[in-house]
Short mmCIF file of C-alpha atoms in Angstrom, two decimals:
data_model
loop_
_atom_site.label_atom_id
_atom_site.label_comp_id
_atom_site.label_asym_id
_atom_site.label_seq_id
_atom_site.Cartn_x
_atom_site.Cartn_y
_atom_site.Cartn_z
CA UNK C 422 0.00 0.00 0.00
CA UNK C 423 1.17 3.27 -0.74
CA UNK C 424 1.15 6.18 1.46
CA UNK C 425 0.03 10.13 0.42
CA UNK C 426 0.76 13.48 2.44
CA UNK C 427 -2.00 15.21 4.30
CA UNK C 428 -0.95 18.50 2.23
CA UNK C 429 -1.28 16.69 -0.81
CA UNK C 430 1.89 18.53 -2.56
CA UNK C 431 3.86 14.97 -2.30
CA UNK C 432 4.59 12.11 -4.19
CA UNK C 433 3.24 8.73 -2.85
CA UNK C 434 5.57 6.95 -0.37
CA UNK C 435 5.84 3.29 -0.13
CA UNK C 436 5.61 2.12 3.63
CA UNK C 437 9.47 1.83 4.08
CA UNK C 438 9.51 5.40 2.24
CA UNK C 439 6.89 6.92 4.83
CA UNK C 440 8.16 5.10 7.96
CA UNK C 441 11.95 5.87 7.79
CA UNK C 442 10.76 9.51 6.34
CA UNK C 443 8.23 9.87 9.01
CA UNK C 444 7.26 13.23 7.81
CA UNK C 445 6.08 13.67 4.24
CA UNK C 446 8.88 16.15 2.14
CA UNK C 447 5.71 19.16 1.96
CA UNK C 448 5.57 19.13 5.44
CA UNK C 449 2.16 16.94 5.83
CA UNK C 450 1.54 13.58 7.74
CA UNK C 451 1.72 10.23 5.62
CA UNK C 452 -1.90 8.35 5.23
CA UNK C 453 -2.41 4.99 3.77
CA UNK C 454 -4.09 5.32 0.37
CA UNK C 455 -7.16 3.25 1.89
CA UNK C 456 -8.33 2.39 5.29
CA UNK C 457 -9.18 -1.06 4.68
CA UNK C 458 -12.34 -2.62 5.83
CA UNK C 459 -12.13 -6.21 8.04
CA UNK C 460 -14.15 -9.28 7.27
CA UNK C 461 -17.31 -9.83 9.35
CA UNK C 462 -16.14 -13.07 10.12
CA UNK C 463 -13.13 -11.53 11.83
CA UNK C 464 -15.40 -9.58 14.29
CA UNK C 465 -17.93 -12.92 14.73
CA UNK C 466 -14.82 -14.94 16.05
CA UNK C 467 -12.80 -11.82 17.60
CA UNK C 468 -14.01 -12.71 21.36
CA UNK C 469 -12.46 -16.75 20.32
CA UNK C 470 -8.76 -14.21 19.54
CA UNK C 471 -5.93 -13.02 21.75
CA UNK C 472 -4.26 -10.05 21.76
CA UNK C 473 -1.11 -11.10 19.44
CA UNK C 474 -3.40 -12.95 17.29
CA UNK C 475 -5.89 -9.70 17.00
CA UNK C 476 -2.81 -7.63 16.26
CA UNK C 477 -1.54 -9.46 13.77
CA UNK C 478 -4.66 -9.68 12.00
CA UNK C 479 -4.83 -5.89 11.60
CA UNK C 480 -1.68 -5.02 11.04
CA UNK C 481 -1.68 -7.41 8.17
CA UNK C 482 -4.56 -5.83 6.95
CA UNK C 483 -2.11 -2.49 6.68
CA UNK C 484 1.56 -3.98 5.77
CA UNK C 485 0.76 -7.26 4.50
CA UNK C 486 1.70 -6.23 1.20
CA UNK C 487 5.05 -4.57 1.84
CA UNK C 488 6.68 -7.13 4.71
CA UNK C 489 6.42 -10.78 4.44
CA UNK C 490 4.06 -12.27 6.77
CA UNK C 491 6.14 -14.38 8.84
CA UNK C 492 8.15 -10.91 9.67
CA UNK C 493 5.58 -8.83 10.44
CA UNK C 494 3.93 -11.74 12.48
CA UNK C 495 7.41 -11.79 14.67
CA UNK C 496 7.11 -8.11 14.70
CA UNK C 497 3.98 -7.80 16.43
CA UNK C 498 4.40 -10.80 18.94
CA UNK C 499 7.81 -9.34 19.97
CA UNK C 500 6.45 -5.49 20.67
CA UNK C 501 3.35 -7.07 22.84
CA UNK C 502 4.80 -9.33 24.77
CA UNK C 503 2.50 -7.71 27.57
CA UNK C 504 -1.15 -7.68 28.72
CA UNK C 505 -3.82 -5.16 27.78
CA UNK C 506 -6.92 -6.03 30.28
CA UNK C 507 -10.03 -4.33 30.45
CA UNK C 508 -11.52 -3.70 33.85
CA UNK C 509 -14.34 -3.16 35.40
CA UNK C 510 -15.00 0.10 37.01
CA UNK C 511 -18.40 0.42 37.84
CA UNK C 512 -21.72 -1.16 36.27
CA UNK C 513 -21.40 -0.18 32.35
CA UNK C 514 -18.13 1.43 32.50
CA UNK C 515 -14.48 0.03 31.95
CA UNK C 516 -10.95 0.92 32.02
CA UNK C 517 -9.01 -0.28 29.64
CA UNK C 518 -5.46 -0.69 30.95
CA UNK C 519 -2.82 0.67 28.91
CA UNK C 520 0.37 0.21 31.09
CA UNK C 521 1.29 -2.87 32.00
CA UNK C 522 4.29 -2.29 28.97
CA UNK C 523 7.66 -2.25 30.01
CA UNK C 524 7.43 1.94 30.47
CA UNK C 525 4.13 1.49 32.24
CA UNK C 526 2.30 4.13 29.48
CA UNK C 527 0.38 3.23 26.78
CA UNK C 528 2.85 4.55 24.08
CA UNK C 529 4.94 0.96 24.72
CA UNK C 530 2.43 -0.28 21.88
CA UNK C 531 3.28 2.21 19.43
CA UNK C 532 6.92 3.11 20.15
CA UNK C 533 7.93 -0.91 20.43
CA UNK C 534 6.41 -2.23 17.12
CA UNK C 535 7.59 1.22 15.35
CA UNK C 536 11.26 0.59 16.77
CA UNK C 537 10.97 -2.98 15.60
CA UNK C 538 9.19 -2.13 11.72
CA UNK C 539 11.94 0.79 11.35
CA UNK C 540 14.69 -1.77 12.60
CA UNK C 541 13.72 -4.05 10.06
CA UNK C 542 13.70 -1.32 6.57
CA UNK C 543 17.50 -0.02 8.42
CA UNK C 544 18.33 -3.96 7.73
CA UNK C 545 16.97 -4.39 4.09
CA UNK C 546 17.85 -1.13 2.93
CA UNK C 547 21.61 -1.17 4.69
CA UNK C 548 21.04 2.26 6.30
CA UNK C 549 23.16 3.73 8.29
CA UNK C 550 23.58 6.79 10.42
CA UNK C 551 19.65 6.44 11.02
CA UNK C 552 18.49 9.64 13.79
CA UNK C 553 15.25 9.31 15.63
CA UNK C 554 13.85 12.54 16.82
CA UNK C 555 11.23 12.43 19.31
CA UNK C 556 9.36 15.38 20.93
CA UNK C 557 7.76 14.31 24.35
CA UNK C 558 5.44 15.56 26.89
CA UNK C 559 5.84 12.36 28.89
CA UNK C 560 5.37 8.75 27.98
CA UNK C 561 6.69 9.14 24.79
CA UNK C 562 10.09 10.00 25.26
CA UNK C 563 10.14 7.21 27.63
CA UNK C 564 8.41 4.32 25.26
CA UNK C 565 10.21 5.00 22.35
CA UNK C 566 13.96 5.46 24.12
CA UNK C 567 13.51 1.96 25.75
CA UNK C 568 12.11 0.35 22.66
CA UNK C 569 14.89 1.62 20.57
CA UNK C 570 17.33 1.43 23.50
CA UNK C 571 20.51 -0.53 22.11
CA UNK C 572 19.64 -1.05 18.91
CA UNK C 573 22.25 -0.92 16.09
CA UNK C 574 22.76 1.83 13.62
CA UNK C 575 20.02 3.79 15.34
CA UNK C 576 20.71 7.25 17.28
CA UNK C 577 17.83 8.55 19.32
CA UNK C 578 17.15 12.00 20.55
CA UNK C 579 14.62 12.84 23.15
CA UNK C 580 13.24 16.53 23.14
CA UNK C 581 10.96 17.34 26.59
CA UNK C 582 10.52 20.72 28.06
CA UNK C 583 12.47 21.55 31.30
CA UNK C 584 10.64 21.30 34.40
CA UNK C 585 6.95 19.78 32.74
CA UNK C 586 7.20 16.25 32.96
CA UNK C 587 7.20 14.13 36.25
CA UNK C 588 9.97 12.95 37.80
CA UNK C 589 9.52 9.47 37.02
CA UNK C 590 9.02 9.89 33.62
CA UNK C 591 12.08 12.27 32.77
CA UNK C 592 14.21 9.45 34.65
CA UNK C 593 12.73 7.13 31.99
CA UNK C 594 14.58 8.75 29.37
CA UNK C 595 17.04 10.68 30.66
CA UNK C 596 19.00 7.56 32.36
CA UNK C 597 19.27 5.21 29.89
CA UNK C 598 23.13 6.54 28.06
CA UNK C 599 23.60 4.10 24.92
CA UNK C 600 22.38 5.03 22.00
CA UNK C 601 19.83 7.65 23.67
CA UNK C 602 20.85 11.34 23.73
CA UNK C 603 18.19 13.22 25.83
CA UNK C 604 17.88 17.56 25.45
CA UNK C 605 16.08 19.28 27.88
CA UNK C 606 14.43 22.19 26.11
CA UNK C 607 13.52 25.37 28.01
CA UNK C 608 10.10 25.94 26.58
CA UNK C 609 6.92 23.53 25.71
CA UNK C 610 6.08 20.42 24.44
CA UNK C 611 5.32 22.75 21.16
CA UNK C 612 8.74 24.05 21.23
CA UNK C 613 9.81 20.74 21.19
CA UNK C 614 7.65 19.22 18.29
CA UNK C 615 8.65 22.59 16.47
CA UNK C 616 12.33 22.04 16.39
CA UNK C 617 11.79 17.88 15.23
CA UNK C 618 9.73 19.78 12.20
CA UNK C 619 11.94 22.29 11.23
CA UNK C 620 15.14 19.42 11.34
CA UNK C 621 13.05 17.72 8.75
CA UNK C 622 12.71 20.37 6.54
CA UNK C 623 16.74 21.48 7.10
CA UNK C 624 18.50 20.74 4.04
CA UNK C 625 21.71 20.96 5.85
CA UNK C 626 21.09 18.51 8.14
CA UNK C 627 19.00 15.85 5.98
CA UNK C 628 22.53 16.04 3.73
CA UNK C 629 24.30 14.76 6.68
CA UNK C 630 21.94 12.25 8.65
CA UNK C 631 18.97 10.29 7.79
CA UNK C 632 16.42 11.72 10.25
CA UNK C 633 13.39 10.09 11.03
CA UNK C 634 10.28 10.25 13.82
CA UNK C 635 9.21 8.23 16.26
CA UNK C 636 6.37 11.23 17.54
CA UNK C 637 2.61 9.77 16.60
CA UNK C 638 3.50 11.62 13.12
CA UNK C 639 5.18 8.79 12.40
CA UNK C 640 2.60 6.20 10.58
CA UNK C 641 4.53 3.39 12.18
CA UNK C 642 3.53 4.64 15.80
CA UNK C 643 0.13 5.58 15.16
CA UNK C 644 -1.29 2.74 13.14
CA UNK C 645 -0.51 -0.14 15.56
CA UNK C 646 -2.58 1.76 18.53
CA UNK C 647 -5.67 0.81 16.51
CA UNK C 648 -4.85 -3.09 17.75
CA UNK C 649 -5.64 -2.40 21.43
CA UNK C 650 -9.25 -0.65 20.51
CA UNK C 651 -9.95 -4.42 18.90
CA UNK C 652 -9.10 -5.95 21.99
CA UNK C 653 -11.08 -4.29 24.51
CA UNK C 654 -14.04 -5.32 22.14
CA UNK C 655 -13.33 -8.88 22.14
CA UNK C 656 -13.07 -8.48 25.82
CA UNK C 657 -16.17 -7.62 25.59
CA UNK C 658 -17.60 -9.99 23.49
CA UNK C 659 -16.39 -12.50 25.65
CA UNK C 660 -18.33 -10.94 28.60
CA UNK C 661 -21.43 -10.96 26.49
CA UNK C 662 -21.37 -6.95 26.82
CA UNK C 663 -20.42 -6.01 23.59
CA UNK C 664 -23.03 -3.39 23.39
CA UNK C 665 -22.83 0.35 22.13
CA UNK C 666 -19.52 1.09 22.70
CA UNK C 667 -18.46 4.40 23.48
CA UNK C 668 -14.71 5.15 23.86
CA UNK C 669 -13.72 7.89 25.76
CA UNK C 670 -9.77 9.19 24.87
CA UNK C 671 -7.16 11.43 26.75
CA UNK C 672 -6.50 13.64 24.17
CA UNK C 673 -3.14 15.67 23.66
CA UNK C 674 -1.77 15.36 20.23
CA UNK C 675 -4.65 13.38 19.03
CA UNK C 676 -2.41 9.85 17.82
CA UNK C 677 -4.59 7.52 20.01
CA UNK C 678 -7.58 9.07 19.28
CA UNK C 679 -6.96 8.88 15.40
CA UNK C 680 -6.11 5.28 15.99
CA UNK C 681 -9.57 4.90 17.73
CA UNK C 682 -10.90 6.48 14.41
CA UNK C 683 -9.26 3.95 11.65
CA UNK C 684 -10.35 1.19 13.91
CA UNK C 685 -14.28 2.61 13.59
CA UNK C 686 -13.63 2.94 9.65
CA UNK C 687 -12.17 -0.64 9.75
CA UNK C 688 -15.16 -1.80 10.85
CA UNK C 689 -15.08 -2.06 14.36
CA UNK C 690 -18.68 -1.19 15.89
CA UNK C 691 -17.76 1.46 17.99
CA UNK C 692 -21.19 4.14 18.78
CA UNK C 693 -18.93 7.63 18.60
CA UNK C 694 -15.53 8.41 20.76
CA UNK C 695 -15.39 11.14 23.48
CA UNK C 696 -12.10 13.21 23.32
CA UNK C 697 -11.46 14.13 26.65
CA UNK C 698 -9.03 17.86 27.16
CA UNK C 699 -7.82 19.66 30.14
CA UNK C 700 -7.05 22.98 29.91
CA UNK C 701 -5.34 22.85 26.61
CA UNK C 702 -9.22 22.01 24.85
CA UNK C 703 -8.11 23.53 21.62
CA UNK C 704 -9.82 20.37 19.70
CA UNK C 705 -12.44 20.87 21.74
CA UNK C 706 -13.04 24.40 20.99
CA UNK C 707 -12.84 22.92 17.32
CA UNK C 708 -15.65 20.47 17.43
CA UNK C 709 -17.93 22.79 18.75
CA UNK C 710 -16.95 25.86 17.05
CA UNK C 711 -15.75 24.31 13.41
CA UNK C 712 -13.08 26.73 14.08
CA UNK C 713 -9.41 25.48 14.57
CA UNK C 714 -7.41 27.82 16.91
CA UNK C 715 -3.72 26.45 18.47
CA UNK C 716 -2.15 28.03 20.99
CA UNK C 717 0.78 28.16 23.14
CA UNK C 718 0.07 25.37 25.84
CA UNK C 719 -0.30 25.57 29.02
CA UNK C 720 0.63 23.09 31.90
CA UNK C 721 -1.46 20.75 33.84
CA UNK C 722 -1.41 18.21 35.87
CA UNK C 723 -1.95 15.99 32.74
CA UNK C 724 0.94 16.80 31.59
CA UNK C 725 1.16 14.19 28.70
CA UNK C 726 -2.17 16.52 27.01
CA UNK C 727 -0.15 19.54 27.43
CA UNK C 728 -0.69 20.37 23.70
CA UNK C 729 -1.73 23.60 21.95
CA UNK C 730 -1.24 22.38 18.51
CA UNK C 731 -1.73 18.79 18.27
CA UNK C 732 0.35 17.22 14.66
CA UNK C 733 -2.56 14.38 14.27
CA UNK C 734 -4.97 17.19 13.76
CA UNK C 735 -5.02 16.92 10.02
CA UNK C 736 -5.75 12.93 9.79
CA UNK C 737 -8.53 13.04 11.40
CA UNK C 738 -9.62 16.05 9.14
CA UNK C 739 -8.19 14.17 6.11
CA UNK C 740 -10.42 10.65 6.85
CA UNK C 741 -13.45 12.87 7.11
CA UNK C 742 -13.09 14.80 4.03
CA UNK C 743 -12.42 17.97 6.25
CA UNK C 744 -16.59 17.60 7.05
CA UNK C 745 -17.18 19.18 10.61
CA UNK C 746 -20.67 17.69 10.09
CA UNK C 747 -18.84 14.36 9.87
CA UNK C 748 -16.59 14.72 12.40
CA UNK C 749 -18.95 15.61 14.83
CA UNK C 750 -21.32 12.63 14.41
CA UNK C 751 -18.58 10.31 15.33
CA UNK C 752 -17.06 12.68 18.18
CA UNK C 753 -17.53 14.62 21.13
CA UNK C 754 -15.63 16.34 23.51
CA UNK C 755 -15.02 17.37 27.01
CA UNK C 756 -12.41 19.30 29.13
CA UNK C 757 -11.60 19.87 32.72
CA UNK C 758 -10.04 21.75 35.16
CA UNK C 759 -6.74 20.81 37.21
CA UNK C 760 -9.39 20.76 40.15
CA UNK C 761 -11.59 18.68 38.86
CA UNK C 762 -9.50 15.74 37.54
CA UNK C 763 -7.84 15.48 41.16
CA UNK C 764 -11.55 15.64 42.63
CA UNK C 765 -12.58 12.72 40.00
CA UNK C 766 -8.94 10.54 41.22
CA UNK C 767 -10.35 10.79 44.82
CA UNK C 768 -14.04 10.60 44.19
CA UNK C 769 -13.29 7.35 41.83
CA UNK C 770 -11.06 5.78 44.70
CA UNK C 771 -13.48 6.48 47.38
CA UNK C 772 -16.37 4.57 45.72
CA UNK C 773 -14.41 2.28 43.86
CA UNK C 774 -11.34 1.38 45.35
CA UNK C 775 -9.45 1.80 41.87
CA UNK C 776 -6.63 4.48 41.22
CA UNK C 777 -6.53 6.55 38.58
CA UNK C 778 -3.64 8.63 37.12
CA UNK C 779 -4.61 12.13 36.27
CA UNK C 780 -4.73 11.22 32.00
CA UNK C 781 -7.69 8.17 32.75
CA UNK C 782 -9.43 10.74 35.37
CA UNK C 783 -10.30 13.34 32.41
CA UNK C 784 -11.25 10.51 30.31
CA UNK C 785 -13.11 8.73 33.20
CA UNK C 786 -14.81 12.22 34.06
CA UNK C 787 -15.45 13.03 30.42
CA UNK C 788 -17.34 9.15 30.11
CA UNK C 789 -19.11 9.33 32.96
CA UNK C 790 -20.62 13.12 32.32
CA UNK C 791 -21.07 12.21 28.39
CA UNK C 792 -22.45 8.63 28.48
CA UNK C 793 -26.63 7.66 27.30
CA UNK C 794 -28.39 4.97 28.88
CA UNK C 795 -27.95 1.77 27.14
CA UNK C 796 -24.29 2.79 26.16
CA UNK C 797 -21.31 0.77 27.07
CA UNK C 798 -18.41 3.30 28.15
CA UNK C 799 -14.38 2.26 27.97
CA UNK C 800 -12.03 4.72 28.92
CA UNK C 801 -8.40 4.51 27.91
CA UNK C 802 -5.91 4.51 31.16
CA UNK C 803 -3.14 5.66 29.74
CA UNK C 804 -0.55 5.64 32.59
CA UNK C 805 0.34 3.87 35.40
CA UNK C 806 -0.95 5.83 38.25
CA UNK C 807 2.56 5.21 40.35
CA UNK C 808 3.73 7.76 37.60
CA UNK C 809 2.37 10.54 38.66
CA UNK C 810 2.98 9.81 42.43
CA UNK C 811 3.19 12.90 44.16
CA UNK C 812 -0.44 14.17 42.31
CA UNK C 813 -2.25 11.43 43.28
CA UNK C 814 -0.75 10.54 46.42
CA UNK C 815 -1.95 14.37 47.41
CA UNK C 816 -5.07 13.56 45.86
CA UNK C 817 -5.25 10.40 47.61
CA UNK C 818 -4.28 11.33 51.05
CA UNK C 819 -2.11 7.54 50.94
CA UNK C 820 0.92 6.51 48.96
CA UNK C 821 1.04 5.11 45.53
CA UNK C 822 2.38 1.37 44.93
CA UNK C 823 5.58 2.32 42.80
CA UNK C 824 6.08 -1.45 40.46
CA UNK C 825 9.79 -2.43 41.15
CA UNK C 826 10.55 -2.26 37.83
CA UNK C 827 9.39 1.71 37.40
CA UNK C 828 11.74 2.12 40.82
CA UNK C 829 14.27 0.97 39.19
CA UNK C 830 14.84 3.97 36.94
CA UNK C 831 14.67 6.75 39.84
CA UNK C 832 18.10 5.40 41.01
CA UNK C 833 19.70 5.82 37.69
CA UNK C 834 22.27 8.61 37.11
CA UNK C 835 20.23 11.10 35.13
CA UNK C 836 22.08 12.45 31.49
CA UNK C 837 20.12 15.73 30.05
CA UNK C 838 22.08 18.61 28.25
CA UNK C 839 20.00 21.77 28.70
CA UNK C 840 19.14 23.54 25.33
CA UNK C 841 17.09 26.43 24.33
CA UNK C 842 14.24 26.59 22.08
CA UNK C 843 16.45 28.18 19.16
CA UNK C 844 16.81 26.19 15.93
CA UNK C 845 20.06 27.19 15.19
CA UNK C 846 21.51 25.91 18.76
CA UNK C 847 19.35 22.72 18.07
CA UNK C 848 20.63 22.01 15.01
CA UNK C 849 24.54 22.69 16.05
CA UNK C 850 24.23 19.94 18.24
CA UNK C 851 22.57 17.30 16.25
CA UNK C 852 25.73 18.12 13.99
CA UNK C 853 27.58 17.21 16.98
CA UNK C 854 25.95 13.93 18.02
CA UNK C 855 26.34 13.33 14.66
#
């Protein structure tokens, strides 16, 4: 399958072409020329399939014709090699748990097979000097330096913005020496995604390294968190629930919710999807204005949403045919306060007994305020609540269970070299790492 630009300006990309590019040459974000529709049979027998099994069914569906089955088979079993459960909140509405990856976030899915698909094209095509740039607010940075972490002919670079990530995440990243180079830029996660866009379009420095993306531009991280909205509905289906389903999505630079989308055009039965915002609602103010606004962000305690101008934006305007009317039959939205998503964390645990991290409280709150009678809600918990410790344990009142595994990187020597938001200082020292 071929891949086209969301600005339309360039030529199509075969998948190795639009995965080791990761962004198109006119500046737009690769789509596959079709979003292929699954067999009913696949979705009578789903509940009877695993996780690998459901995986490896859809991403066939995608890059069946450009890697040989039996590779792409061993590239999906090898990035999941964890479970995705879906849990039982309260009557009607379920979490579906995103972080029991090796970097406890949901981004393991994504970063892991994309580290393993662009591993394989650096083998066949003999590429070296390969650079992965990767803007983070959070999980990101962390998912895709520890799936890439040691691999050969590969050079990563984390961007993150001083100060707004949480400590355990930044020690994710920042620890890890190898082949990962982290740069703490004093700005915003928009800074950040700025400077990986303008090293793209540097002629200078695409002469002198092959650059690619591992950011949810990247069709190779995106695509593959479609496999986990199959799941939770042959969870379902197994439970005899598989009713209306209504997903409701943290929402910061809108790659898992665009996922969520493809999956509904594949022909998953999904009712409509709820993106849920904080403070930085800029998608929200879109879908009930038609108007698209970005703005500078602004921090939260969601940090990971912390997103004024979110890249995955045009997708989901390109698989509607830029329709608002569309858009809006199949989506809704929701935002909330700082205050209220630590009110929901303790509210939820004082019912329920069940933690949430701050990203699955707007989504949970967003669900529970936007779901109909007869629906069937899933909200996406994103991150392992033990990773945002000190927020919940103050919202709590208790401490957080940290997994020994997550511990393990808050004893690790941290390695960060400060940078400014300036291109021209960027660029100087990717020449350098170079």
């Amino acid at each position: 399958m071929n891949y086209y630009s969301t600005n339309h300006k360039a030529s199509p990309a075969s998948l190795q072409e639009a995965v080791v590019k990761g962004l198109a040459p006119d500046k737009g974000l690769y789509m596959p020329e079709q979003i292929p529709l699954l067999p009913q049979a696949f979705f009578e027998h789903i509940g009877e399939m695993g996780l690998t099994e459901i995986a490896q069914t859809v991403a066939q569906s995608f890059f069946g014709n450009d890697i040989p089955k039996e590779n792409l088979d061993a590239i999906v079993a090898d990035a999941l090699n964890f479970e995705i459960p879906l849990v039982e909140i309260e009557d009607g509405i379920y979490a579906l748990e995103l972080f029991h990856g090796p970097t406890f976030a949901f981004k393991d899915v994504g970063a892991r097979f994309m580290a393993r698909m662009l591993s394989y094209f650096v083998q066949e095509r003999n590429q070296e000097n390969v650079v992965v740039l990767v803007a983070t607010s959070g999980d990101t940075g962390s998912a895709v330096a520890n799936g890439f972490l040691g691999v050969k002919g590969i050079e990563v670079v984390v961007l993150y913005p001083s100060g707004k990530v949480s400590p355990i995440q930044e020690a994710q990243f920042t620890t890890l020496g190898q082949n990962i180079t982290a740069l703490e830029i004093e700005g915003t996660f928009d800074d950040c995604q700025a400077l990986v866009k303008s090293a793209f379009m540097d002629k200078e420095l695409t002469s002198q390294m092959f650059l690619t993306s591992a950011n949810s531009i990247n069709v190779a991280r995106f695509l593959p968190q479609s496999f986990y909205y199959f799941h939770a509905y042959a969870q379902l289906a197994r439970k005899g629930k598989a009713g209306e389903m209504v997903f409701s999505v943290p929402s910061g630079n809108l790659g898992n919710l665009t996922a969520g989308i493809f999956a509904k055009h594949m022909g998953l039965p999904v009712k409509r999807f709820i993106a849920a915002n904080n403070r930085n609602h800029v998608f929200f103010d879109y879908l009930y204005s038609g108007q698209y606004a970005p703005h500078a962000s602004v921090t939260t305690i969601a940090n990971a949403m912390d997103v004024g101008n979110p890249s995955n934006f045009d997708r989901i305007l390109d698989v509607y045919g830029r329709d608002h009317a569309r858009i809006v039959a199949d989506l809704s939205g929701q935002w909330h306060t700082d205050d209220t998503i630590r009110k929901t964390i303790r509210t939820v645990y004082q019912q329920t007994g069940y933690v949430l991290d701050p990203h699955a409280a707007c989504a949970y709150r967003s669900l529970k305020d936007g779901l109909s009678p007869g629906e069937t809600g899933i909200f996406l918990g994103t991150a392992h609540p033990a990773k945002f410790r000190e927020t919940v344990e103050e919202c709590l009142d208790k401490s957080v269970d940290i997994p020994p595994a997550l511990r393990a990187f808050m004893h690790r020597k941290k390695q960060s070299q400060p940078l400014s938001s300036d291109f021209e200082e960027f660029k100087k020292t990717l020449i350098r790492l170079s």
